[in-house]
mmCIF file of C-alpha atoms in Angstrom:
data_model
loop_
_atom_site.group_PDB
_atom_site.id
_atom_site.type_symbol
_atom_site.label_atom_id
_atom_site.label_comp_id
_atom_site.label_asym_id
_atom_site.label_seq_id
_atom_site.Cartn_x
_atom_site.Cartn_y
_atom_site.Cartn_z
ATOM 1 C CA ALA A 9 165.381 79.197 89.635
ATOM 2 C CA GLN A 10 161.943 79.470 91.116
ATOM 3 C CA LYS A 11 161.250 78.335 94.650
ATOM 4 C CA VAL A 12 158.292 78.332 97.022
ATOM 5 C CA THR A 13 158.635 78.014 100.777
ATOM 6 C CA GLN A 14 155.834 77.170 103.152
ATOM 7 C CA ALA A 15 157.570 77.231 106.496
ATOM 8 C CA GLN A 16 154.565 75.992 108.464
ATOM 9 C CA THR A 17 154.428 72.231 108.106
ATOM 10 C CA GLU A 18 151.424 71.772 110.383
ATOM 11 C CA ILE A 19 148.952 74.131 112.026
ATOM 12 C CA SER A 20 146.253 73.166 114.479
ATOM 13 C CA VAL A 21 143.455 75.531 115.489
ATOM 14 C CA VAL A 22 140.108 75.385 117.182
ATOM 15 C CA GLU A 23 137.004 76.032 115.153
ATOM 16 C CA LYS A 24 136.126 79.727 114.651
ATOM 17 C CA GLU A 25 139.722 80.841 115.060
ATOM 18 C CA ASP A 26 141.353 82.820 112.267
ATOM 19 C CA VAL A 27 144.428 81.244 110.738
ATOM 20 C CA THR A 28 147.059 82.501 108.295
ATOM 21 C CA LEU A 29 149.106 80.238 106.067
ATOM 22 C CA ASP A 30 152.407 81.716 104.963
ATOM 23 C CA CYS A 31 153.965 81.473 101.519
ATOM 24 C CA VAL A 32 157.269 83.007 100.426
ATOM 25 C CA TYR A 33 158.508 82.712 96.867
ATOM 26 C CA GLU A 34 161.661 83.328 94.852
ATOM 27 C CA THR A 35 161.804 84.188 91.186
ATOM 28 C CA ARG A 36 163.932 86.217 88.804
ATOM 29 C CA ASP A 37 161.070 86.823 86.390
ATOM 30 C CA THR A 38 159.095 90.042 86.489
ATOM 31 C CA THR A 39 156.010 88.272 85.175
ATOM 32 C CA TYR A 40 154.754 85.343 87.195
ATOM 33 C CA TYR A 41 151.656 83.813 88.723
ATOM 34 C CA LEU A 42 150.951 82.660 92.240
ATOM 35 C CA PHE A 43 148.411 80.050 93.226
ATOM 36 C CA TRP A 44 146.853 78.369 96.206
ATOM 37 C CA TYR A 45 145.468 74.835 96.062
ATOM 38 C CA LYS A 46 143.604 72.844 98.688
ATOM 39 C CA GLN A 47 143.993 69.086 99.161
ATOM 40 C CA PRO A 48 141.312 67.718 101.488
ATOM 41 C CA PRO A 49 141.637 64.264 103.080
ATOM 42 C CA SER A 50 139.965 62.742 100.027
ATOM 43 C CA GLY A 51 143.113 63.570 98.092
ATOM 44 C CA GLU A 52 142.020 65.686 95.149
ATOM 45 C CA LEU A 53 143.656 69.042 94.444
ATOM 46 C CA VAL A 54 141.277 71.977 94.331
ATOM 47 C CA PHE A 55 142.232 75.297 92.773
ATOM 48 C CA LEU A 56 141.527 78.277 95.048
ATOM 49 C CA ILE A 57 143.114 81.377 93.543
ATOM 50 C CA ARG A 58 145.508 82.711 90.929
ATOM 51 C CA ARG A 59 147.239 86.070 91.229
ATOM 52 C CA ASN A 60 149.559 87.613 88.622
ATOM 53 C CA SER A 61 152.635 89.618 89.510
ATOM 54 C CA PHE A 62 151.169 92.907 88.317
ATOM 55 C CA ASP A 63 148.136 92.755 90.540
ATOM 56 C CA GLU A 64 148.914 93.353 94.202
ATOM 57 C CA GLN A 65 145.336 93.884 95.226
ATOM 58 C CA ASN A 66 144.297 91.741 98.116
ATOM 59 C CA GLU A 67 141.384 89.439 97.454
ATOM 60 C CA ILE A 68 138.567 88.223 99.616
ATOM 61 C CA SER A 69 136.255 85.344 98.832
ATOM 62 C CA GLY A 70 133.876 84.556 101.643
ATOM 63 C CA ARG A 71 135.951 83.454 104.627
ATOM 64 C CA TYR A 72 139.118 83.294 102.515
ATOM 65 C CA SER A 73 141.453 86.193 101.872
ATOM 66 C CA TRP A 74 144.843 86.536 100.260
ATOM 67 C CA ASN A 75 147.554 89.108 100.892
ATOM 68 C CA PHE A 76 150.097 89.526 98.091
ATOM 69 C CA GLN A 77 153.162 91.648 98.871
ATOM 70 C CA LYS A 78 155.875 91.863 96.233
ATOM 71 C CA SER A 79 158.146 93.799 98.606
ATOM 72 C CA THR A 80 158.450 90.739 100.824
ATOM 73 C CA SER A 81 157.819 88.118 98.098
ATOM 74 C CA SER A 82 154.924 86.740 100.062
ATOM 75 C CA PHE A 83 151.458 85.506 99.196
ATOM 76 C CA ASN A 84 149.728 84.640 102.434
ATOM 77 C CA PHE A 85 146.340 83.000 102.842
ATOM 78 C CA THR A 86 143.979 83.727 105.731
ATOM 79 C CA ILE A 87 140.918 81.734 106.708
ATOM 80 C CA THR A 88 138.548 83.659 108.931
ATOM 81 C CA ALA A 89 136.345 81.825 111.416
ATOM 82 C CA SER A 90 137.798 78.454 110.491
ATOM 83 C CA GLN A 91 135.592 75.388 110.198
ATOM 84 C CA VAL A 92 136.282 71.682 110.482
ATOM 85 C CA VAL A 93 135.743 71.374 106.713
ATOM 86 C CA ASP A 94 138.758 73.620 106.190
ATOM 87 C CA SER A 95 140.995 70.816 107.431
ATOM 88 C CA ALA A 96 143.273 69.999 104.514
ATOM 89 C CA VAL A 97 146.751 70.394 103.124
ATOM 90 C CA TYR A 98 147.173 73.757 101.447
ATOM 91 C CA PHE A 99 149.756 74.288 98.721
ATOM 92 C CA CYS A 100 151.175 77.534 97.444
ATOM 93 C CA ALA A 101 152.597 77.411 93.908
ATOM 94 C CA LEU A 102 154.466 79.650 91.468
ATOM 95 C CA SER A 103 154.566 79.748 87.679
ATOM 96 C CA GLU A 104 156.993 81.949 85.785
ATOM 97 C CA ALA A 105 155.935 83.386 82.452
ATOM 98 C CA THR A 106 159.078 81.965 80.873
ATOM 99 C CA SER A 107 158.527 78.453 82.205
ATOM 100 C CA GLY A 108 155.659 77.378 79.982
ATOM 101 C CA SER A 109 153.057 77.310 82.736
ATOM 102 C CA ARG A 110 154.988 74.789 84.815
ATOM 103 C CA LEU A 111 154.153 75.018 88.503
ATOM 104 C CA THR A 112 156.608 74.904 91.362
ATOM 105 C CA PHE A 113 154.885 73.904 94.572
ATOM 106 C CA GLY A 114 155.734 74.514 98.174
ATOM 107 C CA GLU A 115 155.785 71.514 100.472
ATOM 108 C CA GLY A 116 152.343 72.281 101.800
ATOM 109 C CA THR A 117 150.835 73.165 105.167
ATOM 110 C CA GLN A 118 148.634 70.647 106.936
ATOM 111 C CA LEU A 119 145.800 72.563 108.597
ATOM 112 C CA THR A 120 143.732 70.797 111.221
ATOM 113 C CA VAL A 121 140.649 72.531 112.549
ATOM 114 C CA ASN A 122 139.370 70.938 115.725
ATOM 115 C CA PRO A 123 135.751 71.225 116.860
ATOM 116 C CA ASP B 24 134.778 70.099 87.444
ATOM 117 C CA ALA B 25 137.401 69.733 84.756
ATOM 118 C CA GLY B 26 136.968 66.517 82.799
ATOM 119 C CA ILE B 27 140.142 64.679 83.724
ATOM 120 C CA THR B 28 140.281 60.956 84.231
ATOM 121 C CA GLN B 29 143.304 59.087 85.508
ATOM 122 C CA SER B 30 143.625 55.325 85.191
ATOM 123 C CA PRO B 31 144.240 53.178 87.018
ATOM 124 C CA ARG B 32 143.458 54.811 90.348
ATOM 125 C CA HIS B 33 145.485 52.283 92.281
ATOM 126 C CA LYS B 34 148.225 49.926 91.171
ATOM 127 C CA VAL B 35 150.608 47.565 92.892
ATOM 128 C CA THR B 36 153.495 46.268 90.847
ATOM 129 C CA GLU B 37 156.851 44.613 91.258
ATOM 130 C CA THR B 38 160.291 46.109 90.836
ATOM 131 C CA GLY B 39 161.511 45.877 87.273
ATOM 132 C CA THR B 40 158.118 45.714 85.577
ATOM 133 C CA PRO B 41 156.915 48.359 83.131
ATOM 134 C CA VAL B 42 153.969 50.509 84.178
ATOM 135 C CA THR B 43 151.847 52.926 82.166
ATOM 136 C CA LEU B 44 149.536 55.494 83.688
ATOM 137 C CA ARG B 45 146.924 57.187 81.577
ATOM 138 C CA CYS B 46 145.470 60.668 81.740
ATOM 139 C CA HIS B 47 142.424 61.455 79.640
ATOM 140 C CA GLN B 48 140.832 64.897 79.282
ATOM 141 C CA THR B 49 137.614 66.048 77.677
ATOM 142 C CA GLU B 50 138.408 69.788 77.849
ATOM 143 C CA ASN B 51 140.550 70.036 74.704
ATOM 144 C CA HIS B 52 143.250 71.869 76.672
ATOM 145 C CA ARG B 53 146.635 72.242 75.047
ATOM 146 C CA TYR B 54 148.838 71.696 78.112
ATOM 147 C CA MET B 55 149.052 68.497 80.131
ATOM 148 C CA TYR B 56 151.326 67.648 83.040
ATOM 149 C CA TRP B 57 152.412 64.738 85.195
ATOM 150 C CA TYR B 58 153.398 65.327 88.832
ATOM 151 C CA ARG B 59 154.345 63.065 91.665
ATOM 152 C CA GLN B 60 153.499 63.784 95.282
ATOM 153 C CA ASP B 61 155.692 62.542 98.093
ATOM 154 C CA PRO B 62 155.724 63.442 101.797
ATOM 155 C CA GLY B 63 157.986 66.407 102.460
ATOM 156 C CA HIS B 64 158.260 67.338 98.773
ATOM 157 C CA GLY B 65 154.878 68.673 97.782
ATOM 158 C CA LEU B 66 154.206 68.045 94.101
ATOM 159 C CA ARG B 67 157.064 67.810 91.643
ATOM 160 C CA LEU B 68 156.792 68.002 87.883
ATOM 161 C CA ILE B 69 157.863 64.886 85.979
ATOM 162 C CA HIS B 70 157.040 65.762 82.360
ATOM 163 C CA TYR B 71 154.664 68.041 80.555
ATOM 164 C CA SER B 72 153.216 68.442 77.093
ATOM 165 C CA TYR B 73 152.413 71.615 75.178
ATOM 166 C CA GLY B 74 150.747 69.889 72.248
ATOM 167 C CA VAL B 75 150.407 66.607 70.394
ATOM 168 C CA LYS B 76 153.845 64.972 70.232
ATOM 169 C CA ASP B 77 155.372 67.996 71.992
ATOM 170 C CA THR B 78 156.743 67.116 75.408
ATOM 171 C CA ASP B 79 159.456 68.291 77.745
ATOM 172 C CA LYS B 80 161.113 67.219 80.964
ATOM 173 C CA GLY B 81 160.320 68.473 84.431
ATOM 174 C CA GLU B 82 162.501 68.436 87.511
ATOM 175 C CA VAL B 83 162.213 64.690 88.288
ATOM 176 C CA SER B 84 162.076 63.061 84.853
ATOM 177 C CA ASP B 85 164.696 60.331 85.303
ATOM 178 C CA GLY B 86 163.138 56.884 84.950
ATOM 179 C CA TYR B 87 159.995 58.201 83.264
ATOM 180 C CA SER B 88 158.879 58.701 79.687
ATOM 181 C CA VAL B 89 155.706 60.207 78.253
ATOM 182 C CA SER B 90 153.746 60.196 75.040
ATOM 183 C CA ARG B 91 150.954 62.290 73.643
ATOM 184 C CA SER B 92 149.577 61.055 70.353
ATOM 185 C CA LYS B 93 146.177 62.719 70.789
ATOM 186 C CA THR B 94 145.122 65.970 72.429
ATOM 187 C CA GLU B 95 143.036 64.142 74.997
ATOM 188 C CA ASP B 96 145.533 61.515 76.178
ATOM 189 C CA PHE B 97 148.842 61.855 78.008
ATOM 190 C CA LEU B 98 150.609 58.654 79.020
ATOM 191 C CA LEU B 99 153.280 58.303 81.673
ATOM 192 C CA THR B 100 155.487 55.211 81.472
ATOM 193 C CA LEU B 101 157.860 53.783 84.031
ATOM 194 C CA GLU B 102 160.056 51.579 81.850
ATOM 195 C CA SER B 103 161.327 49.514 84.781
ATOM 196 C CA ALA B 104 159.644 50.418 88.038
ATOM 197 C CA THR B 105 161.728 50.928 91.172
ATOM 198 C CA SER B 106 160.680 51.235 94.800
ATOM 199 C CA SER B 107 161.643 54.925 94.732
ATOM 200 C CA GLN B 108 158.831 55.461 92.244
ATOM 201 C CA THR B 109 156.227 54.492 94.813
ATOM 202 C CA SER B 110 154.163 57.663 94.966
ATOM 203 C CA VAL B 111 150.892 59.345 94.148
ATOM 204 C CA TYR B 112 150.819 60.567 90.565
ATOM 205 C CA PHE B 113 148.688 63.484 89.457
ATOM 206 C CA CYS B 114 147.816 64.588 85.979
ATOM 207 C CA ALA B 115 146.895 68.215 85.302
ATOM 208 C CA ILE B 116 145.677 70.263 82.359
ATOM 209 C CA SER B 117 145.655 73.947 81.529
ATOM 210 C CA GLU B 118 144.548 76.278 78.764
ATOM 211 C CA GLN B 119 146.904 78.287 76.579
ATOM 212 C CA GLY B 120 144.936 81.523 76.790
ATOM 213 C CA GLY B 121 141.716 82.999 78.068
ATOM 214 C CA LEU B 122 140.586 83.870 81.541
ATOM 215 C CA ARG B 123 141.763 80.563 82.968
ATOM 216 C CA GLN B 124 145.221 80.717 81.409
ATOM 217 C CA ASN B 125 147.927 79.135 83.564
ATOM 218 C CA ILE B 126 145.422 77.623 85.991
ATOM 219 C CA GLN B 127 146.087 73.915 86.271
ATOM 220 C CA TYR B 128 143.235 71.536 87.016
ATOM 221 C CA PHE B 129 144.088 68.178 88.470
ATOM 222 C CA GLY B 130 142.887 64.633 88.108
ATOM 223 C CA ALA B 131 142.041 62.488 91.112
ATOM 224 C CA GLY B 132 145.477 60.882 91.256
ATOM 225 C CA THR B 133 146.921 57.390 90.889
ATOM 226 C CA ARG B 134 148.427 55.651 93.888
ATOM 227 C CA LEU B 135 151.302 53.454 92.730
ATOM 228 C CA SER B 136 153.130 50.997 94.952
ATOM 229 C CA VAL B 137 156.282 49.295 93.682
ATOM 230 C CA LEU B 138 157.218 46.284 95.793
#
C-alpha cells in the first residue's frame, strides 16, 4: 500500500531564511508520481509540482526547489529566502500508476514565516 | 484556474438528514474525485469517478455514495449525516492523458458541519 509521511507537523521561520519540508514515501510500484500542493490560509489547494518516478532530476522554480531521491524514497521541498506569503500548509502526495490516478496525501506541514 | 465549482460552500445540517454536495467542472476532464480534509489526516479519498456512471470507492467511503450522470457533474451524498462527517470536502479533477496527466486540480471546498 502507498503511504506518504511528512514528519514535520509545524515549522516556524523568520523571513529570508531558507526552509526545507521533508517528504518520505512508500510504494511497491516502479511507476509512480509525486506531488506537492500548497494550501494557503484561504483554504484552496494549489498544485506546485509533479515528478514521475523515472525522472530524478532536481527542479528549481524561482525560490522553490525540489530534491527527489529514489534511494531514500524522499521528495523534499526547499523554499529559499522565505517570505510571509509562503505561510501555508504544504502537502506531499503520491499516485501509483496502478491506482487510477488516486492520490495519497501526507498529513501536511504547517509553515509559518514571521516578518 | 481550472473551472471547478463546488456547491454549497458552507452547510450546517442535523444528524440523520441527507446531504448532497455538488461538484461541477467546465474542463471536460474524465476523472473526478471527492476528498475530505480533517486535522491530523491530510486529505483522504472518499470516492472517485473515471467516466460517466463509472465510480469506485476510496479509503473512507463508508457512509457516502456518489453519482455521475454527466461528465461535468459529480455528486457526493451523505445518506444520513453523522457528526463524524463534519469536515471540509474537496472535489478534484484530472485529465486522462496529455502533459497534465495525473495532476489533480481542486475546487474551493465545502465546509460541512453536522450537529
